[in-house]
Amino acid sequence: MPELPEVETIRLNLHEHLVGDRILKVTLRRADIVCGDPEDFLAAVGGKRVVGTDRRGKAMWLCLEGDIAVAVHLRMSGRLLLVQSSDELPPHTHMLAELSGGRRLIYVDPRRFGRLELLHLGRFDQSVILRNIGPDALSEDLSAQYLQEAAGAHSVGIKQFLLDQSHLAGIGNIYASEILHRVGLHPATPANRVTTEEMQRIIDATREILEAAIGARGTTLGDSQYQTGLGQSGGYQQCLRVYGKAEENCPVPGCDGVIRRSKIAQRSTYFCPVCQARGRGRRAGR
Ligand SMILES: [Zn+2]
């Protein structure tokens, strides 16, 4: 599932290649991928020029002239691709937009959990896609105090807490494992027992890892559908330290741990039982 670095990579691609183009015509092959009335969507978007892009967490939107925007949440298997008009459409193409630059923007989604939505500027709080999305994981305003207060009422494990998009938006299953390994924190540590200092280290590791992943155009694993907005694979899978590495040696210098895979809240979780030992005595996993 695309997480913040993958969505940001797509947004950057579209920002570079799409801003300034006019959307000549939109075709919906499956109306049920649109939140709200598909007729309203088509009528509002057709003929508009793309003036910008934005993102919060795993949701992104294209800003159009006329104070409207088109939000996209890719969920499990959605792909937003810029293709040539002459290119053959991939299977599961549910939306295509003809652009003035002679290309097409297409939305492809085999599992169809993803959604598109028409947004009106100033009424983002009414959006289905943006509802319950907390501050972005790369927001400069994010503080350890905020996270600790958000965790205050939650005795769930810190990994599950990080996956809850209402507290912090953009982190999914892959990067949560990587972040907690970098910090040296066991994924099942109760969120409300994580110290302010550890929360600060989580914020620092999140920035470091997500920014490196954006630099590598995201993570494309064997079973994932993720492609950049230009149809390329990501490169950060070569930099993963624990995710998908069960039974391999922990890459932390001097650590003799072996990476373990376990299920936490029904999701595969990877960690080193030595440098991410439970409770006291844990040491930084750098
Ligand atoms: Zn280790």
Short mmCIF file of C-alpha atoms in Angstrom, two decimals, residues 15-282:
data_model
loop_
_atom_site.label_atom_id
_atom_site.label_comp_id
_atom_site.label_asym_id
_atom_site.label_seq_id
_atom_site.Cartn_x
_atom_site.Cartn_y
_atom_site.Cartn_z
CA HIS A 15 3.32 18.80 -10.11
CA GLU A 16 6.23 18.91 -12.52
CA HIS A 17 4.39 17.60 -15.57
CA LEU A 18 0.74 18.56 -15.09
CA VAL A 19 0.55 22.07 -13.63
CA GLY A 20 -0.49 24.46 -16.41
CA ASP A 21 -2.25 21.76 -18.46
CA ARG A 22 -5.99 21.92 -19.02
CA ILE A 23 -8.21 18.89 -18.40
CA LEU A 24 -10.08 18.64 -21.70
CA LYS A 25 -12.36 15.71 -20.98
CA VAL A 26 -12.81 13.21 -18.17
CA THR A 27 -14.22 9.72 -18.60
CA LEU A 28 -15.27 7.57 -15.65
CA ARG A 29 -15.36 3.89 -16.53
CA ARG A 30 -16.46 3.04 -12.98
CA ALA A 31 -18.51 5.72 -11.29
CA ASP A 32 -18.21 4.06 -7.86
CA ILE A 33 -14.58 5.18 -7.44
CA VAL A 34 -15.87 8.76 -6.97
CA CYS A 35 -17.08 9.93 -3.55
CA GLY A 36 -20.24 11.96 -4.08
CA ASP A 37 -22.17 12.48 -7.33
CA PRO A 38 -20.13 11.38 -10.38
CA GLU A 39 -22.09 13.76 -12.64
CA ASP A 40 -21.13 16.72 -10.42
CA PHE A 41 -17.53 15.52 -10.51
CA LEU A 42 -17.42 15.35 -14.31
CA ALA A 43 -19.18 18.68 -14.79
CA ALA A 44 -16.90 20.51 -12.34
CA VAL A 45 -13.55 19.09 -13.48
CA GLY A 46 -13.96 19.12 -17.29
CA GLY A 47 -12.28 22.11 -18.96
CA LYS A 48 -10.37 23.26 -15.85
CA ARG A 49 -6.68 24.09 -15.75
CA VAL A 50 -4.44 22.42 -13.13
CA VAL A 51 -2.90 25.17 -10.99
CA GLY A 52 -1.14 23.23 -8.23
CA THR A 53 -0.90 20.10 -6.08
CA ASP A 54 -0.92 19.37 -2.38
CA ARG A 55 -0.84 16.41 0.03
CA ARG A 56 -1.63 15.45 3.60
CA GLY A 57 -0.54 12.02 4.79
CA LYS A 58 -1.45 9.47 2.13
CA ALA A 59 -4.04 11.73 0.48
CA MET A 60 -3.14 14.13 -2.33
CA TRP A 61 -5.08 16.57 -4.44
CA LEU A 62 -4.78 18.47 -7.70
CA CYS A 63 -5.78 22.11 -7.32
CA LEU A 64 -7.83 23.35 -10.29
CA GLU A 65 -8.86 26.84 -11.35
CA GLY A 66 -12.22 27.91 -9.93
CA ASP A 67 -11.28 27.09 -6.30
CA ILE A 68 -11.86 23.37 -6.64
CA ALA A 69 -9.57 20.37 -6.31
CA VAL A 70 -9.60 16.66 -7.05
CA ALA A 71 -8.50 14.57 -4.08
CA VAL A 72 -7.12 11.06 -4.53
CA HIS A 73 -6.60 8.32 -1.96
CA LEU A 74 -4.85 5.31 -3.49
CA ARG A 75 -5.61 2.93 -0.56
CA MET A 76 -4.40 -0.63 -1.35
CA SER A 77 -3.60 -0.74 -5.04
CA GLY A 78 -4.46 2.60 -6.68
CA ARG A 79 -2.10 4.14 -9.26
CA LEU A 80 -2.26 7.61 -10.75
CA LEU A 81 -0.28 7.67 -13.99
CA LEU A 82 0.61 10.20 -16.62
CA VAL A 83 0.68 8.43 -20.01
CA GLN A 84 0.78 9.32 -23.69
CA SER A 85 -2.62 9.45 -25.38
CA SER A 86 -1.44 6.76 -27.80
CA ASP A 87 -0.46 4.34 -24.98
CA GLU A 88 -2.65 1.30 -24.47
CA LEU A 89 -4.68 1.61 -21.27
CA PRO A 90 -3.71 -0.89 -18.55
CA PRO A 91 -6.38 -3.25 -17.16
CA HIS A 92 -8.44 -1.76 -14.31
CA THR A 93 -8.26 1.81 -15.65
CA HIS A 94 -11.31 3.43 -14.01
CA MET A 95 -10.79 7.10 -14.90
CA LEU A 96 -9.04 8.86 -17.75
CA ALA A 97 -8.53 12.57 -18.23
CA GLU A 98 -7.41 13.96 -21.60
CA LEU A 99 -4.93 16.81 -21.09
CA SER A 100 -4.16 19.83 -23.26
CA GLY A 101 -0.49 18.80 -23.39
CA GLY A 102 -1.45 15.72 -25.44
CA ARG A 103 -1.18 13.28 -22.57
CA ARG A 104 -3.61 11.48 -20.31
CA LEU A 105 -3.88 11.20 -16.56
CA ILE A 106 -5.31 7.80 -15.68
CA TYR A 107 -6.45 6.16 -12.45
CA VAL A 108 -5.83 2.40 -12.28
CA ASP A 109 -6.92 0.28 -9.32
CA PRO A 110 -7.31 -3.54 -9.44
CA ARG A 111 -8.75 -3.82 -5.92
CA ARG A 112 -10.87 -0.66 -6.18
CA PHE A 113 -10.52 0.53 -2.57
CA GLY A 114 -9.10 3.88 -3.74
CA ARG A 115 -11.27 6.97 -4.21
CA LEU A 116 -11.41 10.27 -6.10
CA GLU A 117 -13.37 13.23 -4.74
CA LEU A 118 -14.27 16.76 -5.82
CA LEU A 119 -13.21 19.27 -3.15
CA HIS A 120 -14.29 22.89 -2.76
CA LEU A 121 -11.73 25.27 -1.31
CA GLY A 122 -12.67 26.30 2.24
CA ARG A 123 -14.90 23.23 2.67
CA PHE A 124 -12.18 20.58 3.05
CA ASP A 125 -13.65 19.63 6.44
CA GLN A 126 -16.62 18.12 4.55
CA SER A 127 -14.37 15.83 2.50
CA VAL A 128 -14.78 12.08 2.91
CA ILE A 129 -11.15 11.45 1.89
CA LEU A 130 -9.63 14.06 4.22
CA ARG A 131 -11.87 13.25 7.19
CA ASN A 132 -9.94 12.07 10.25
CA ILE A 133 -6.53 12.72 8.73
CA GLY A 134 -4.26 14.20 11.42
CA PRO A 135 -1.12 16.30 10.97
CA ASP A 136 1.26 15.20 8.23
CA ALA A 137 4.18 13.06 9.42
CA LEU A 138 6.59 15.54 7.78
CA SER A 139 4.89 18.64 9.22
CA GLU A 140 7.43 21.04 10.71
CA ASP A 141 5.00 21.83 13.53
CA LEU A 142 5.01 18.28 14.84
CA SER A 143 6.24 18.06 18.44
CA ALA A 144 7.02 15.29 20.91
CA GLN A 145 4.55 16.91 23.32
CA TYR A 146 1.75 16.68 20.74
CA LEU A 147 2.44 12.98 20.12
CA GLN A 148 2.65 12.23 23.80
CA GLU A 149 -0.67 13.96 24.44
CA ALA A 150 -2.24 12.11 21.51
CA ALA A 151 -0.90 8.84 22.93
CA GLY A 152 -2.12 9.73 26.42
CA ALA A 153 -5.33 7.73 26.26
CA HIS A 154 -3.96 4.86 24.17
CA SER A 155 -2.52 1.70 25.64
CA VAL A 156 -2.17 0.14 22.16
CA GLY A 157 1.33 -0.67 20.95
CA ILE A 158 3.38 2.22 19.56
CA LYS A 159 3.38 0.66 16.10
CA GLN A 160 -0.41 0.49 15.98
CA PHE A 161 -0.52 4.07 17.27
CA LEU A 162 1.75 5.24 14.43
CA LEU A 163 -0.53 3.54 11.87
CA ASP A 164 -3.59 5.46 13.14
CA GLN A 165 -3.86 8.27 10.57
CA SER A 166 -5.87 10.50 12.91
CA HIS A 167 -2.81 11.08 15.15
CA LEU A 168 -0.11 11.28 12.53
CA ALA A 169 -0.74 10.93 8.80
CA GLY A 170 1.36 9.14 6.21
CA ILE A 171 3.03 6.23 8.00
CA GLY A 172 1.99 2.71 6.97
CA ASN A 173 3.14 -0.79 7.72
CA ILE A 174 6.53 -0.70 6.00
CA TYR A 175 7.84 2.61 7.34
CA ALA A 176 6.45 2.00 10.87
CA SER A 177 8.72 -1.04 11.22
CA GLU A 178 11.70 0.88 9.84
CA ILE A 179 11.13 3.90 12.12
CA LEU A 180 10.82 1.84 15.33
CA HIS A 181 13.94 -0.15 14.48
CA ARG A 182 15.87 3.09 13.93
CA VAL A 183 14.66 4.35 17.33
CA GLY A 184 15.29 1.03 19.14
CA LEU A 185 11.75 0.69 20.44
CA HIS A 186 9.78 -2.57 20.61
CA PRO A 187 6.66 -2.24 18.38
CA ALA A 188 4.36 -3.47 21.17
CA THR A 189 5.54 -0.86 23.71
CA PRO A 190 2.31 0.75 25.01
CA ALA A 191 1.98 4.14 23.26
CA ASN A 192 1.19 5.91 26.53
CA ARG A 193 4.45 4.69 28.07
CA VAL A 194 6.70 6.11 25.35
CA THR A 195 8.70 9.00 26.84
CA THR A 196 8.90 12.53 25.40
CA GLU A 197 12.52 11.89 24.49
CA GLU A 198 11.56 8.69 22.63
CA MET A 199 8.72 10.53 20.84
CA GLN A 200 11.26 13.11 19.69
CA ARG A 201 13.46 10.30 18.37
CA ILE A 202 10.43 8.87 16.54
CA ILE A 203 9.84 12.29 14.89
CA ASP A 204 13.53 12.56 13.92
CA ALA A 205 13.67 8.99 12.52
CA THR A 206 10.38 9.55 10.66
CA ARG A 207 11.82 12.62 8.90
CA GLU A 208 15.09 10.90 8.12
CA ILE A 209 13.50 7.74 6.70
CA LEU A 210 10.57 9.31 4.84
CA GLU A 211 12.78 11.96 3.24
CA ALA A 212 15.31 9.34 2.13
CA ALA A 213 12.46 7.25 0.74
CA ILE A 214 11.08 10.24 -1.20
CA GLY A 215 14.61 10.78 -2.56
CA ALA A 216 14.57 7.16 -3.77
CA ARG A 217 11.05 7.56 -5.33
CA GLY A 218 9.39 5.28 -2.72
CA THR A 219 9.35 1.54 -2.13
CA THR A 220 8.24 -1.04 -4.69
CA LEU A 221 8.23 -4.53 -3.18
CA GLY A 222 7.61 -7.73 -5.14
CA ASP A 223 3.91 -7.92 -4.34
CA SER A 224 3.12 -4.20 -4.45
CA GLN A 225 1.40 -2.35 -7.28
CA TYR A 226 3.20 0.91 -6.57
CA GLN A 227 4.58 2.91 -9.46
CA THR A 228 5.57 6.57 -9.63
CA GLY A 229 3.31 8.98 -11.55
CA LEU A 230 5.50 8.28 -14.59
CA GLY A 231 5.20 4.49 -14.32
CA GLN A 232 8.62 3.80 -12.77
CA SER A 233 9.40 1.54 -9.80
CA GLY A 234 10.68 3.02 -6.54
CA GLY A 235 14.18 2.36 -5.20
CA TYR A 236 13.92 2.49 -1.42
CA GLN A 237 13.35 -1.28 -1.10
CA GLN A 238 17.13 -1.57 -1.34
CA CYS A 239 17.49 0.59 1.79
CA LEU A 240 15.00 -1.23 4.05
CA ARG A 241 16.69 -2.52 7.21
CA VAL A 242 14.01 -4.77 8.75
CA TYR A 243 10.82 -4.87 6.68
CA GLY A 244 10.67 -8.19 4.80
CA LYS A 245 13.99 -9.28 6.37
CA ALA A 246 12.83 -12.05 8.76
CA GLU A 247 15.66 -14.43 9.79
CA GLU A 248 18.33 -12.02 8.51
CA ASN A 249 20.95 -10.52 10.83
CA CYS A 250 20.16 -7.12 12.32
CA PRO A 251 22.11 -4.50 10.30
CA VAL A 252 22.93 -2.39 13.38
CA PRO A 253 26.73 -2.54 13.90
CA GLY A 254 27.58 -4.66 16.94
CA CYS A 255 24.05 -6.12 17.30
CA ASP A 256 23.90 -9.92 17.12
CA GLY A 257 20.07 -10.01 16.86
CA VAL A 258 18.14 -11.79 14.11
CA ILE A 259 15.15 -9.96 12.60
CA ARG A 260 11.84 -11.44 13.69
CA ARG A 261 8.43 -11.20 12.03
CA SER A 262 5.29 -11.19 14.12
CA LYS A 263 1.66 -10.14 13.74
CA ILE A 264 0.63 -7.03 15.62
CA ALA A 265 -2.98 -5.92 15.11
CA GLN A 266 -3.22 -8.32 12.11
CA ARG A 267 -0.29 -6.66 10.35
CA SER A 268 3.16 -8.15 9.69
CA THR A 269 5.68 -6.44 11.92
CA TYR A 270 9.45 -6.76 11.65
CA PHE A 271 11.83 -5.95 14.50
CA CYS A 272 15.12 -6.91 16.13
CA PRO A 273 14.50 -8.57 19.52
CA VAL A 274 17.92 -7.39 20.75
CA CYS A 275 18.13 -3.69 19.92
CA GLN A 276 14.34 -3.33 20.23
CA ALA A 277 14.00 -5.35 23.44
CA ARG A 278 10.81 -4.77 25.44
CA GLY A 279 10.81 -2.55 28.48
CA ARG A 280 13.83 -1.15 30.27
CA GLY A 281 17.42 -1.54 29.21
CA ARG A 282 16.69 -0.97 25.52
#
